[in-house]
mmCIF file of C-alpha atoms in Angstrom:
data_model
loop_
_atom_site.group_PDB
_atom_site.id
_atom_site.type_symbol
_atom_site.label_atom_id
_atom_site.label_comp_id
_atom_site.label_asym_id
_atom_site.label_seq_id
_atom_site.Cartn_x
_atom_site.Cartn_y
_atom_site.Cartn_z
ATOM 1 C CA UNK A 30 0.000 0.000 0.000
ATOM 2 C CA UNK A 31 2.545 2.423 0.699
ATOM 3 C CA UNK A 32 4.684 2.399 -2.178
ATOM 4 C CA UNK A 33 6.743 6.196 -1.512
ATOM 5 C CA UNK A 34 8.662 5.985 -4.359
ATOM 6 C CA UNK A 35 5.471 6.967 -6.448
ATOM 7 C CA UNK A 36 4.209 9.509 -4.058
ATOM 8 C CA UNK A 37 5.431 12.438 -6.060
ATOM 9 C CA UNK A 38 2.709 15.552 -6.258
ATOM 10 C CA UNK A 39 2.298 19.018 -5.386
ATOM 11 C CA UNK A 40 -0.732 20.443 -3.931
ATOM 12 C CA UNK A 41 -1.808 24.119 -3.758
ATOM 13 C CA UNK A 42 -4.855 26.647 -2.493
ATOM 14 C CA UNK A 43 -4.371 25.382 0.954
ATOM 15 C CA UNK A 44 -4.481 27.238 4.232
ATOM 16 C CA UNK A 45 -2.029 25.657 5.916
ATOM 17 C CA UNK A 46 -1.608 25.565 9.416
ATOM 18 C CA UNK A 47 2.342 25.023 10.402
ATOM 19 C CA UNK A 48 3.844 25.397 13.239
ATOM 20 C CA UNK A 49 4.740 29.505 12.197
ATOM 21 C CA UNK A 50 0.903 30.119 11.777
ATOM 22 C CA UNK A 51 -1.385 29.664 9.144
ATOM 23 C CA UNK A 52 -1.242 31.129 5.479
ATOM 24 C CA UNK A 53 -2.268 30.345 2.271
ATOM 25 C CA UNK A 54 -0.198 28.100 -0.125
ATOM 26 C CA UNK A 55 0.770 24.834 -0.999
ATOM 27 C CA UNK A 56 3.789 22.355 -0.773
ATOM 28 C CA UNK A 57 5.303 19.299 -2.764
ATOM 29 C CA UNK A 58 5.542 15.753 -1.861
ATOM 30 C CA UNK A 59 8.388 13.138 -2.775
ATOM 31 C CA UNK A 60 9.272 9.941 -1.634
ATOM 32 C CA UNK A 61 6.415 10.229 1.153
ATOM 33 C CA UNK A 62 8.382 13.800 2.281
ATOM 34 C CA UNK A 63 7.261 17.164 2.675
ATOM 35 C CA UNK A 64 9.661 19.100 0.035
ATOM 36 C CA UNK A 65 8.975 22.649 -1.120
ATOM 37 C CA UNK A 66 6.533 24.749 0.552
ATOM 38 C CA UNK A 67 4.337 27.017 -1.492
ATOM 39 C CA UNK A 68 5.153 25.623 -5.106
ATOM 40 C CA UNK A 69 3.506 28.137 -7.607
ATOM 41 C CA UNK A 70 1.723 25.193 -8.786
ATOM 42 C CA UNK A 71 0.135 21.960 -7.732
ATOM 43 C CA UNK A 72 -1.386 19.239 -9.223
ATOM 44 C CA UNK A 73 -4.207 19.262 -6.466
ATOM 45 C CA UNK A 74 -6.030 22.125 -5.843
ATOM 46 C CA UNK A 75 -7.344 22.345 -2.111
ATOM 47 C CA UNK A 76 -10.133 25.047 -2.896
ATOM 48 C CA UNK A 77 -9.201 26.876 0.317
ATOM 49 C CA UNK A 78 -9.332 23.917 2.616
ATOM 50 C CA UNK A 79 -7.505 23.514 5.450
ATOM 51 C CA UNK A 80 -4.079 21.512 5.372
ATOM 52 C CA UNK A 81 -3.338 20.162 8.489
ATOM 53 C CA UNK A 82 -0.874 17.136 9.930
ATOM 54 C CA UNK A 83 -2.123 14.067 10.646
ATOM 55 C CA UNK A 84 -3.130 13.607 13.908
ATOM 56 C CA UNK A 85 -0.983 11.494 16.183
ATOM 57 C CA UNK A 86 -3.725 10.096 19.334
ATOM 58 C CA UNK A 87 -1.465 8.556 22.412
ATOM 59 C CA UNK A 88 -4.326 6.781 23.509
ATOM 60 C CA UNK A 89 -7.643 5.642 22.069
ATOM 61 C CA UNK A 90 -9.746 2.273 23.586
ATOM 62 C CA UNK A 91 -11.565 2.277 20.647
ATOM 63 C CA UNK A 92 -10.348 -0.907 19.338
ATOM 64 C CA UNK A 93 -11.953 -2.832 22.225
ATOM 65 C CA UNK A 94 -15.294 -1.516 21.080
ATOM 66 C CA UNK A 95 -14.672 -3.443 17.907
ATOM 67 C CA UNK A 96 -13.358 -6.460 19.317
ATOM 68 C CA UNK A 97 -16.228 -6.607 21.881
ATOM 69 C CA UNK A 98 -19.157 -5.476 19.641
ATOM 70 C CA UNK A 99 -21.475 -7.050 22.596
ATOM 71 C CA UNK A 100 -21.367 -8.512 25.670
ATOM 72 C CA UNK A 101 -19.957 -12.064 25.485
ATOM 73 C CA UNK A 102 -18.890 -11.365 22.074
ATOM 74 C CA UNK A 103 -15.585 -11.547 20.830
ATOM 75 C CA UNK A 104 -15.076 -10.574 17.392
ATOM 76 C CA UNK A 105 -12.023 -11.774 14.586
ATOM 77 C CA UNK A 106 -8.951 -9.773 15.946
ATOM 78 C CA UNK A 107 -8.243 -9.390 12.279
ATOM 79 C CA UNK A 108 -11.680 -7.938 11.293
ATOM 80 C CA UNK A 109 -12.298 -6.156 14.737
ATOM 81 C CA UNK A 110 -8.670 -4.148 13.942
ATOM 82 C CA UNK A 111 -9.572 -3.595 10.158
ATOM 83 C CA UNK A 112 -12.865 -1.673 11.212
ATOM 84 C CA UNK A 113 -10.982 0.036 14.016
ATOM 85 C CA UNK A 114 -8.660 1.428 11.512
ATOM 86 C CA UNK A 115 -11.254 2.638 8.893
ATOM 87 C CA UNK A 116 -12.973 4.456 12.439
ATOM 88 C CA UNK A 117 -9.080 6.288 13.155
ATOM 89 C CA UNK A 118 -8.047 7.032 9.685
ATOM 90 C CA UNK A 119 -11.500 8.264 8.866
ATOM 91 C CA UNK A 120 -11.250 10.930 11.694
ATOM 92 C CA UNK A 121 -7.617 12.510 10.306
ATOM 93 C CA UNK A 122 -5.462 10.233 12.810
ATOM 94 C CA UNK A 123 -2.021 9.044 10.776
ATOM 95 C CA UNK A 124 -0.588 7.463 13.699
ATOM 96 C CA UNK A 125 -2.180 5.532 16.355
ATOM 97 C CA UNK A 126 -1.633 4.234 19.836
ATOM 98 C CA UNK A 127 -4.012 1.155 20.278
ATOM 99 C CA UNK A 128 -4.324 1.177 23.960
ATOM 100 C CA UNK A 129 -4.592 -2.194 25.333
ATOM 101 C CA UNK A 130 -4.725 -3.285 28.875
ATOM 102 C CA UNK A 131 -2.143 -5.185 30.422
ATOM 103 C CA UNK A 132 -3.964 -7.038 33.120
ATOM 104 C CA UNK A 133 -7.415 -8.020 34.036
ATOM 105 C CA UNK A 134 -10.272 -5.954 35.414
ATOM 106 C CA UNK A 135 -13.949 -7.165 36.666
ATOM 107 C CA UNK A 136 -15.467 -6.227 33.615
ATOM 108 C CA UNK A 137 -13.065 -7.314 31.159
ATOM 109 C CA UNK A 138 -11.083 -10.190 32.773
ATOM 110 C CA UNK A 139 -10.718 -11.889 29.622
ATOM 111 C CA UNK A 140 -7.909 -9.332 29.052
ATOM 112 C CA UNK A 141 -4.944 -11.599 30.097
ATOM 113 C CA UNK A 142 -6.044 -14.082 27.519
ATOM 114 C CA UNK A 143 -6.325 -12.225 24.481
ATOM 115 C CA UNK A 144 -3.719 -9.572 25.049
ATOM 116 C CA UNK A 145 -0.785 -11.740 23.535
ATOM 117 C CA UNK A 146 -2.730 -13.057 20.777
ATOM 118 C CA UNK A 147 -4.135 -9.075 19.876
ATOM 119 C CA UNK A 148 -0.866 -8.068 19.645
ATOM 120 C CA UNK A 149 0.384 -10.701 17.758
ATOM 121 C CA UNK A 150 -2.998 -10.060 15.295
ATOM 122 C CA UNK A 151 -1.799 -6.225 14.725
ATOM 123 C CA UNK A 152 1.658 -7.001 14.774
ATOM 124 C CA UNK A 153 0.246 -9.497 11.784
ATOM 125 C CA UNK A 154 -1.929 -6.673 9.950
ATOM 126 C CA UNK A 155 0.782 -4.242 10.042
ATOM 127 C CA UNK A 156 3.875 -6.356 8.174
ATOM 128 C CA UNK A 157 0.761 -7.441 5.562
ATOM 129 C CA UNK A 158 0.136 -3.752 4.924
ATOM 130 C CA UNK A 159 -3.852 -4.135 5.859
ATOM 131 C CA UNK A 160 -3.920 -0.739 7.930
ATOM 132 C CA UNK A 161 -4.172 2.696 6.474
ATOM 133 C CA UNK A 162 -3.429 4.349 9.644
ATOM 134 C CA UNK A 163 0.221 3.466 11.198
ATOM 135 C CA UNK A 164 -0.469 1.494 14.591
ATOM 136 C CA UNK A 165 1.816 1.540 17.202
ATOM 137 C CA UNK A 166 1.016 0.394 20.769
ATOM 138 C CA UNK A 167 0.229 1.610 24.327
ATOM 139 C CA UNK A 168 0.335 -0.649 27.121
ATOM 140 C CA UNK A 169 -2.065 -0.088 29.798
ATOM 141 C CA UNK A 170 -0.407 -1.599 32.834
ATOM 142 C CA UNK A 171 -3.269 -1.895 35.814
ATOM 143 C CA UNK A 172 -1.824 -2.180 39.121
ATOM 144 C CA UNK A 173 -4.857 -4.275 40.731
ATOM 145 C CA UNK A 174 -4.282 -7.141 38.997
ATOM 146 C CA UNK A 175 -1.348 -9.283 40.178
ATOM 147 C CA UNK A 176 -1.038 -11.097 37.019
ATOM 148 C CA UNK A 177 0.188 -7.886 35.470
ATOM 149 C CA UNK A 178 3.868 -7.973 36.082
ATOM 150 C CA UNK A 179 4.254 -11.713 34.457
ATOM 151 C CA UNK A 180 1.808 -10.236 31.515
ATOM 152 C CA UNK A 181 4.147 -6.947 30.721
ATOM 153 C CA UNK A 182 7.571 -8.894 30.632
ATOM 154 C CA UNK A 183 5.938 -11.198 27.599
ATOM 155 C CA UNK A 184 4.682 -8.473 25.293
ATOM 156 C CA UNK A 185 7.091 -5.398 26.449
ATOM 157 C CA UNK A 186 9.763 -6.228 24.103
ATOM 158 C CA UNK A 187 7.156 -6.226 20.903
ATOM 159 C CA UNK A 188 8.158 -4.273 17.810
ATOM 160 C CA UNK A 189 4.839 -1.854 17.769
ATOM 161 C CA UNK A 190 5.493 -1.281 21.718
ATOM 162 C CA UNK A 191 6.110 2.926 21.733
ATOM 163 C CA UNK A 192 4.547 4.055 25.449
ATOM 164 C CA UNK A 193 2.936 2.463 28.305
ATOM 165 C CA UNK A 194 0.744 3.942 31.303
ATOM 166 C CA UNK A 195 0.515 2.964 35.120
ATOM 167 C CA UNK A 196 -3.074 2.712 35.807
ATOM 168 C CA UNK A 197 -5.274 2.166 39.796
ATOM 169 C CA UNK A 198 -8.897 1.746 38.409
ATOM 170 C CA UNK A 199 -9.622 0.718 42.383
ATOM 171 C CA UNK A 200 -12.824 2.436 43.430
ATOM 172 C CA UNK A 201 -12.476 4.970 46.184
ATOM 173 C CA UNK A 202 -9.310 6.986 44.791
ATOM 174 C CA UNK A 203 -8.163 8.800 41.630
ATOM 175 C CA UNK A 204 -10.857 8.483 38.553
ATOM 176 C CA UNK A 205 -13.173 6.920 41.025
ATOM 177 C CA UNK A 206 -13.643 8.675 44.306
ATOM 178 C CA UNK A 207 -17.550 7.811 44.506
ATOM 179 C CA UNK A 208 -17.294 4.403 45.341
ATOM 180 C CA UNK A 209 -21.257 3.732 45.665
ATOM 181 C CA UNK A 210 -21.733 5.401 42.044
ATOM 182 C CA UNK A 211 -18.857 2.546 40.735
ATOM 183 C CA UNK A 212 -20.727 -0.268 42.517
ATOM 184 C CA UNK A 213 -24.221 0.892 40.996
ATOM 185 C CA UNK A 214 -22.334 1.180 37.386
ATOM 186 C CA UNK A 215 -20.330 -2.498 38.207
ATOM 187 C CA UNK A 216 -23.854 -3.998 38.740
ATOM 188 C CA UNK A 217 -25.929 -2.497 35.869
ATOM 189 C CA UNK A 218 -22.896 -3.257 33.704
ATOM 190 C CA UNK A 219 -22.357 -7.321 34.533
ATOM 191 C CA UNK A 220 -26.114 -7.498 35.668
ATOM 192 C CA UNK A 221 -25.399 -8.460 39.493
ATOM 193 C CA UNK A 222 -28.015 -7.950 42.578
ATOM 194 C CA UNK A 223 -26.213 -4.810 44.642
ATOM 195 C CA UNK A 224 -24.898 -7.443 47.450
ATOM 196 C CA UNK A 225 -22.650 -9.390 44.434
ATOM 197 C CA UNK A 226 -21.416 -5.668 43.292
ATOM 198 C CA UNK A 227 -20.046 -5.510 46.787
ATOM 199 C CA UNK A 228 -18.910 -8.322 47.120
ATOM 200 C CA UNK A 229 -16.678 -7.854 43.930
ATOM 201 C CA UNK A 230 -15.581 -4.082 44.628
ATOM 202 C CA UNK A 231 -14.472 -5.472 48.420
ATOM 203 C CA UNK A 232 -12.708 -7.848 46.391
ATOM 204 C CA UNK A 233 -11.119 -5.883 44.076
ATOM 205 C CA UNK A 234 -10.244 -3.379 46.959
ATOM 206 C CA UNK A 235 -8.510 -5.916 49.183
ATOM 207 C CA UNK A 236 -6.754 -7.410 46.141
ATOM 208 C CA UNK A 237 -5.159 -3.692 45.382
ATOM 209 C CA UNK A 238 -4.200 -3.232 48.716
ATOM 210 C CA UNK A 239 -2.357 -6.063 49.223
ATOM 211 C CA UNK A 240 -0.472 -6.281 45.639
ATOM 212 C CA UNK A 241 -0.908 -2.706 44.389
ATOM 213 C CA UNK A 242 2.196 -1.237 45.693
ATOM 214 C CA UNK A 243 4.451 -3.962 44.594
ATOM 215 C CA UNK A 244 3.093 -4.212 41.473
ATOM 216 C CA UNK A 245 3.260 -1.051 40.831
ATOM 217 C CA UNK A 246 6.813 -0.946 41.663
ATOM 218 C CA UNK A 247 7.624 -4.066 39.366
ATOM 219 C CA UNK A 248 6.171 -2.155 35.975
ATOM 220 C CA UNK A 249 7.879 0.936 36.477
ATOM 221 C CA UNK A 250 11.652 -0.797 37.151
ATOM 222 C CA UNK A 251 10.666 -3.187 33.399
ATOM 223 C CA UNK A 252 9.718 0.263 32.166
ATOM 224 C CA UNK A 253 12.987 2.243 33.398
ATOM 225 C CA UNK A 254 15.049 -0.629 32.437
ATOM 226 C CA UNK A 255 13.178 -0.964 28.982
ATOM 227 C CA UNK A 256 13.893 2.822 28.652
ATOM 228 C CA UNK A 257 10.335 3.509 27.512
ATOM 229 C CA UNK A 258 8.352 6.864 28.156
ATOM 230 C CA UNK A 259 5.319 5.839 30.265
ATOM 231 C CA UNK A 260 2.297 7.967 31.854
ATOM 232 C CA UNK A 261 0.943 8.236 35.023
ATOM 233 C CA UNK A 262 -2.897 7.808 35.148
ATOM 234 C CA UNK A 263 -5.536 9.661 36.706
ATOM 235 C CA UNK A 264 -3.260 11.442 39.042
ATOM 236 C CA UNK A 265 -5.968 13.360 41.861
ATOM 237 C CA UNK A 266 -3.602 14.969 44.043
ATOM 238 C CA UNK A 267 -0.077 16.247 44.323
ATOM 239 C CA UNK A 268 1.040 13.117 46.542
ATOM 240 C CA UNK A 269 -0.284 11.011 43.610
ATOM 241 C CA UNK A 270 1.978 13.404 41.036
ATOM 242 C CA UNK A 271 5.091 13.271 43.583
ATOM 243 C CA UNK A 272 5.087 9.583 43.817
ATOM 244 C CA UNK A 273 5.068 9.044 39.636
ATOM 245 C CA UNK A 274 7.998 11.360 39.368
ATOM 246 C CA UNK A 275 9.759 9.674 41.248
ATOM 247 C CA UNK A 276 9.082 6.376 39.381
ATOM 248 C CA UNK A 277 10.471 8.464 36.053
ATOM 249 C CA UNK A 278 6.707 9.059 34.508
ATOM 250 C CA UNK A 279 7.755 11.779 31.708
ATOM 251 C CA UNK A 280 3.502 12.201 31.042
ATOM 252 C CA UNK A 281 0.505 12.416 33.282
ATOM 253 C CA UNK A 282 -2.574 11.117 31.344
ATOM 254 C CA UNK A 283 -6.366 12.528 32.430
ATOM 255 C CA UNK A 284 -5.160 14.363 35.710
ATOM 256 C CA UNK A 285 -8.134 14.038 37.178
ATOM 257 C CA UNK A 286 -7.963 17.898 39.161
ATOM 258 C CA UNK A 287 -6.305 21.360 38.805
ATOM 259 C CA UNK A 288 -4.181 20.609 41.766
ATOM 260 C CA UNK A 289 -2.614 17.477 40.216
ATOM 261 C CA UNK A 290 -2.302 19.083 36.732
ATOM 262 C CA UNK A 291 -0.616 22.001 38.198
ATOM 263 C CA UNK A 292 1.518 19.135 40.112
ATOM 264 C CA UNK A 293 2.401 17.567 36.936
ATOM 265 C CA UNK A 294 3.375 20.827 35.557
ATOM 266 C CA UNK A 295 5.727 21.703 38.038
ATOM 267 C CA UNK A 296 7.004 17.934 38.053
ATOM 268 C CA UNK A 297 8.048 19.191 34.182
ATOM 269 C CA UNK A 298 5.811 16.408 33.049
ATOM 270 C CA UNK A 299 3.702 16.794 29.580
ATOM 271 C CA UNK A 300 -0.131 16.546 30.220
ATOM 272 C CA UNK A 301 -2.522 14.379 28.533
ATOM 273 C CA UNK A 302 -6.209 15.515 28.433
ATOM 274 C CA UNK A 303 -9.406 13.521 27.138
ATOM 275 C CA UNK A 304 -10.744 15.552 23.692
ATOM 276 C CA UNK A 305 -14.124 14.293 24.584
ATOM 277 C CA UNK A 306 -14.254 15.942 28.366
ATOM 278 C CA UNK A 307 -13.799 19.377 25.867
ATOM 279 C CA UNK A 308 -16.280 18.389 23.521
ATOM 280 C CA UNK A 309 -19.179 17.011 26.118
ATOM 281 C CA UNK A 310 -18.566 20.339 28.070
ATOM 282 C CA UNK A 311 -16.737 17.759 31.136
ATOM 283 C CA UNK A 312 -15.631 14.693 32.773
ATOM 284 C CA UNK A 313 -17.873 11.889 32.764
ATOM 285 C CA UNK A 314 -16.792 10.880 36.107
ATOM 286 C CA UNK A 315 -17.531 13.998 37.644
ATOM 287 C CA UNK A 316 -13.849 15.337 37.336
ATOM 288 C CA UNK A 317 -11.970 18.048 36.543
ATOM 289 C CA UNK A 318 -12.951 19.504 33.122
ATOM 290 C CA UNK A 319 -10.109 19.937 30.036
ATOM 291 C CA UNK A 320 -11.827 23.159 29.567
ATOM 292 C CA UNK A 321 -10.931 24.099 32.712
ATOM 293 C CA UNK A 322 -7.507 22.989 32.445
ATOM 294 C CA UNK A 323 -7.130 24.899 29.072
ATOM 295 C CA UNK A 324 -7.866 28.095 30.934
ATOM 296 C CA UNK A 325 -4.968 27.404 33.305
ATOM 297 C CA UNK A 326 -2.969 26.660 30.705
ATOM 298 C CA UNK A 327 -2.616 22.924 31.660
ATOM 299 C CA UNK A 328 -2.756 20.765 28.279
ATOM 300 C CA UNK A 329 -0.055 19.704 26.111
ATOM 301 C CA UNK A 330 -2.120 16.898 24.532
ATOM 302 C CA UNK A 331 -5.207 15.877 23.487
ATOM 303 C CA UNK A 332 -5.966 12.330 22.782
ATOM 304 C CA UNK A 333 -9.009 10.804 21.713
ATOM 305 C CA UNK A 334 -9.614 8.493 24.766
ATOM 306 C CA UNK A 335 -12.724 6.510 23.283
ATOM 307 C CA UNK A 336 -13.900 8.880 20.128
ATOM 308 C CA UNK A 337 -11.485 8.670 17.414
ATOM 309 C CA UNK A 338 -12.722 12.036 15.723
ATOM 310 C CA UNK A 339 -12.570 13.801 18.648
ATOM 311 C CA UNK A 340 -8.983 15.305 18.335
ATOM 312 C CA UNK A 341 -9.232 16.932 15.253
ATOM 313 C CA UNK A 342 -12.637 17.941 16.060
ATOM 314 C CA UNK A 343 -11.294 19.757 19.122
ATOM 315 C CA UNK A 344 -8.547 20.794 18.089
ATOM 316 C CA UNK A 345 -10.557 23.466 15.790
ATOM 317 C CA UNK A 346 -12.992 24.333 18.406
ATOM 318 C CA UNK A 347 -10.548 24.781 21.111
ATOM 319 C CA UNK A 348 -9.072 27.725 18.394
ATOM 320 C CA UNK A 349 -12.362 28.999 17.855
ATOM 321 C CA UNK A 350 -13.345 29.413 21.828
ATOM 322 C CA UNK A 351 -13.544 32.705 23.003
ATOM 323 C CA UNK A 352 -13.144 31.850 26.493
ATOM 324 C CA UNK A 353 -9.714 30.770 25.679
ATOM 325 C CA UNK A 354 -6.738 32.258 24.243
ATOM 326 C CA UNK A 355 -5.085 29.241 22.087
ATOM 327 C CA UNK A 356 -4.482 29.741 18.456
ATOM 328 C CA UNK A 357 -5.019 27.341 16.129
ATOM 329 C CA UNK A 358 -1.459 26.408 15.324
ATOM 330 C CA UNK A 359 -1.042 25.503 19.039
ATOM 331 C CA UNK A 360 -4.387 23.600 19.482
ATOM 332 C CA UNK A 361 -3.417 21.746 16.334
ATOM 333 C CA UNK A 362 -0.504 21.356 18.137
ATOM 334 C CA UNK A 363 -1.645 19.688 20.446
ATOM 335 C CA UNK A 364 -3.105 16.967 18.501
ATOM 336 C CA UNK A 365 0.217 16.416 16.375
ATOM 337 C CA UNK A 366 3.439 17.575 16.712
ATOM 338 C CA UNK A 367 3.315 17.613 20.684
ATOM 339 C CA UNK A 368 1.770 13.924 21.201
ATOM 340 C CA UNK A 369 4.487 12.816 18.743
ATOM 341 C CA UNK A 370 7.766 14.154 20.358
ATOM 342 C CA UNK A 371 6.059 12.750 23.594
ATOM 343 C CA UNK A 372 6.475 9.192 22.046
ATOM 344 C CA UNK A 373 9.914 9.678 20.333
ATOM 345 C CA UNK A 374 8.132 10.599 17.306
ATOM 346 C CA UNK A 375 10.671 13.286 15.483
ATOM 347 C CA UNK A 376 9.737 12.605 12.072
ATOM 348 C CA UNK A 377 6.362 14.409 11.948
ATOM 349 C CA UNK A 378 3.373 15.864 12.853
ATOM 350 C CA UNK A 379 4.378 18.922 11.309
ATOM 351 C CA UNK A 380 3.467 20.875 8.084
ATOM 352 C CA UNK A 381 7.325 21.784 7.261
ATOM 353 C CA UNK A 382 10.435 20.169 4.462
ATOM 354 C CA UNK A 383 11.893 16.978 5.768
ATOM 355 C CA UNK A 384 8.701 15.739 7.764
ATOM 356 C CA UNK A 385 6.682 13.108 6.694
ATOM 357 C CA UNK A 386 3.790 13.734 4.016
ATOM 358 C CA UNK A 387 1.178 12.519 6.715
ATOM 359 C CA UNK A 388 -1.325 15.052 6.380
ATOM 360 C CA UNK A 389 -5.269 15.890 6.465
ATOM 361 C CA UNK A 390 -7.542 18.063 3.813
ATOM 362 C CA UNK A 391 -9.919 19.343 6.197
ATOM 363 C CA UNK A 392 -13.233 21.430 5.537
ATOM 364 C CA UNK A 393 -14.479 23.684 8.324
ATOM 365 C CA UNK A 394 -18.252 25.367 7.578
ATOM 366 C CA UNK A 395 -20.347 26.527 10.208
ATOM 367 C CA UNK A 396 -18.266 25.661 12.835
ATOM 368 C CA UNK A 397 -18.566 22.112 12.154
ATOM 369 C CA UNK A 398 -15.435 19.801 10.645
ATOM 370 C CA UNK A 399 -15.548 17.738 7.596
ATOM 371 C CA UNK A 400 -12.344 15.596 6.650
ATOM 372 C CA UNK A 401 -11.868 15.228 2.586
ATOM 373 C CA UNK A 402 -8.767 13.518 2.128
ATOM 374 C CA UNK A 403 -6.140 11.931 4.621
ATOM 375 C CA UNK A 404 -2.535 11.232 3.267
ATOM 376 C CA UNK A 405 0.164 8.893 4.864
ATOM 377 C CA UNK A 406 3.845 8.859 4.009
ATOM 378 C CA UNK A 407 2.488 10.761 1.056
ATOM 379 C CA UNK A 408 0.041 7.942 0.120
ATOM 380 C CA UNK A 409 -3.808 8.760 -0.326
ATOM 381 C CA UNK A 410 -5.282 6.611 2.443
ATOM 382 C CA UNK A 411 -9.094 8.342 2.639
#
């Protein structure tokens, strides 16, 4: 599919947005490279569209919604990651970070079964050339589950293996501080009686006590020693922050208040925010909203979390926001350039000569986003 050699074009009538502002012109493409910038002429006239990078998303869980299209079901890994892919490359994402969890939870605790074979699947898909989008990996390590040290040291070393996070889902700290609202949601979601939803989050709470620390511990020395960049997740206070610098975290992921963002901040760590929290207006667990972190000037990234349109989406309406005071450069930004340096990523996400020709034709009428075209290594993908 991605045969560079025959990517040479040029393109023109563009408003470009690059990383020195946004202006009107066009650019050349060779060998799935960005060459000139504002040829005189191009062979593909943009009709005043927008030009924009592709957008690189360090975490989506999108593919499990393919994979699990119902409850009990579990779909072909090979189909399931085929329709994922037509979902990210559809929304103007180039590059993306399949976020898989490493380690099993109470509603998903098939996960330490099919983790090795769903890497193997789209470590499969990728060498045949089946995805449009490039998919790299981003290992969700849960610290509940004692399985998941033994489960990280098998896949950790896998080609596709870019970033990994450190995740407590136990109820009664960070994204869950409402523990009877998490054993309500347990019970409608696995169809128990209120005492079995109990019984499982005691469980599950007693389980984390007694393992959590030390398995905590365990993932962050393989990811140290693996060199790796890795996240901290759903950091709620500055203790939380404190304690993941000090295990070498370079990223928090979906602080989940101001005082832990401005923690991570100060810990010089890059902050991940959910583009749906902006685009529903805030958190759906009651948290801190990225709106609000915007206005404190606490986002670096936006990632799509579980809409795969929803960073380029925000990334315009984050510009257009009067409340705020980001331009669009930056809030595009924040969907490309800065999510890709933050994975060790240096050869794009930018509009500029010597990047990568990964790149979106995007329509914007009415406030409202329309992507035309999407481009990979210089390759017409959508």
């Amino acid at each position: 599919m991605f045969d560079v050699t025959r990517s040479a074009f040029s393109l023109t009538n563009a408003v470009i947005v690059s990383p020195d502002g946004v202006y009107h012109g066009g650019l050349s493409v060779d060998g799935g490279v960005i060459q000139e910038l504002e040829p005189e002429r191009g062979a593909l006239d943009f009709g005043g569209d927008f030009l924009v990078p592709g957008a690189v998303d360090l975490h989506t869980d999108h593919v499990e919604t393919h994979l699990h299209p119902r409850s009990g079901v579990t779909w072909s890994f090979r189909d399931a990651l085929i329709a994922h892919d037509a979902v990210v490359i559809s929304g103007g994402t180039t590059t993306v970070f399949d976020s898989l969890c490493v380690g099993a939870s109470l509603r998903r605790p098939e996960r330490r079964q099919l983790l090795a074979p769903l890497i193997a699947a789209l470590e499969e898909g990728a060498r045949d050339g089946l995805y449009r989008a490039e998919h790299l990996l981003h290992l969700r390590c849960e610290v509940s589950d004692p399985k998941t040290p033994e489960l990280i040291h098998r896949v950790l070393g896998g080609p596709l293996v870019k970033i990994a996070s450190i995740m407590d889902h136990t109820p009664g700290d960070r994204q869950c501080v409402d523990i009877d609202d998490w054993t309500q949601r347990l019970a409608n979601d696995l169809g128990l009686s209120q005492a079995e939803a109990v019984a499982r989050r005691e469980e599950l709470v007693a389980r984390s006590a007694e393992f959590g620390d030390q398995v905590r511990a365990d993932i962050a020395s393989a990811l140290k020693i693996r060199g790796l960049p890795f996240m901290t997740h759903d950091d709620r206070t500055p203790e939380h922050v404190a304690q993941s610098a000090r295990e070498g975290a370079a990223l928090s992921e979906f602080p989940t208040t101001l005082e832990a963002a401005q923690a991570a901040r100060d810990a010089g760590q890059t902050i991940v925010a959910g583009a749906p929290n902006y685009l529903r207006g805030g958190s759906q667990s009651g948290n801190v909203s990225v709106k609000a972190l915007l206005q404190a000037s606490l986002v670096d990234v936006l990632a799509s979390d579980y809409v795969p349109h929803a960073p380029m989406t925000a990334a315009f309406a984050i510009a257009e926001d009067a409340s705020l005071s980001v331009s669009l450069e930056d809030a595009i930004a924040m969907v490309t350039e800065t999510p890709a340096r933050a994975a060790g990523l240096t050869d794009r996400g930018c509009i500029a000569p010597g990047y990568r020709a990964d790149f979106v034709r995007l329509r914007r009428e009415n406030g409202k986003s329309q992507i035309i075209g999407v481009w990979r290594a210089g390759v017409r993908v959508f």
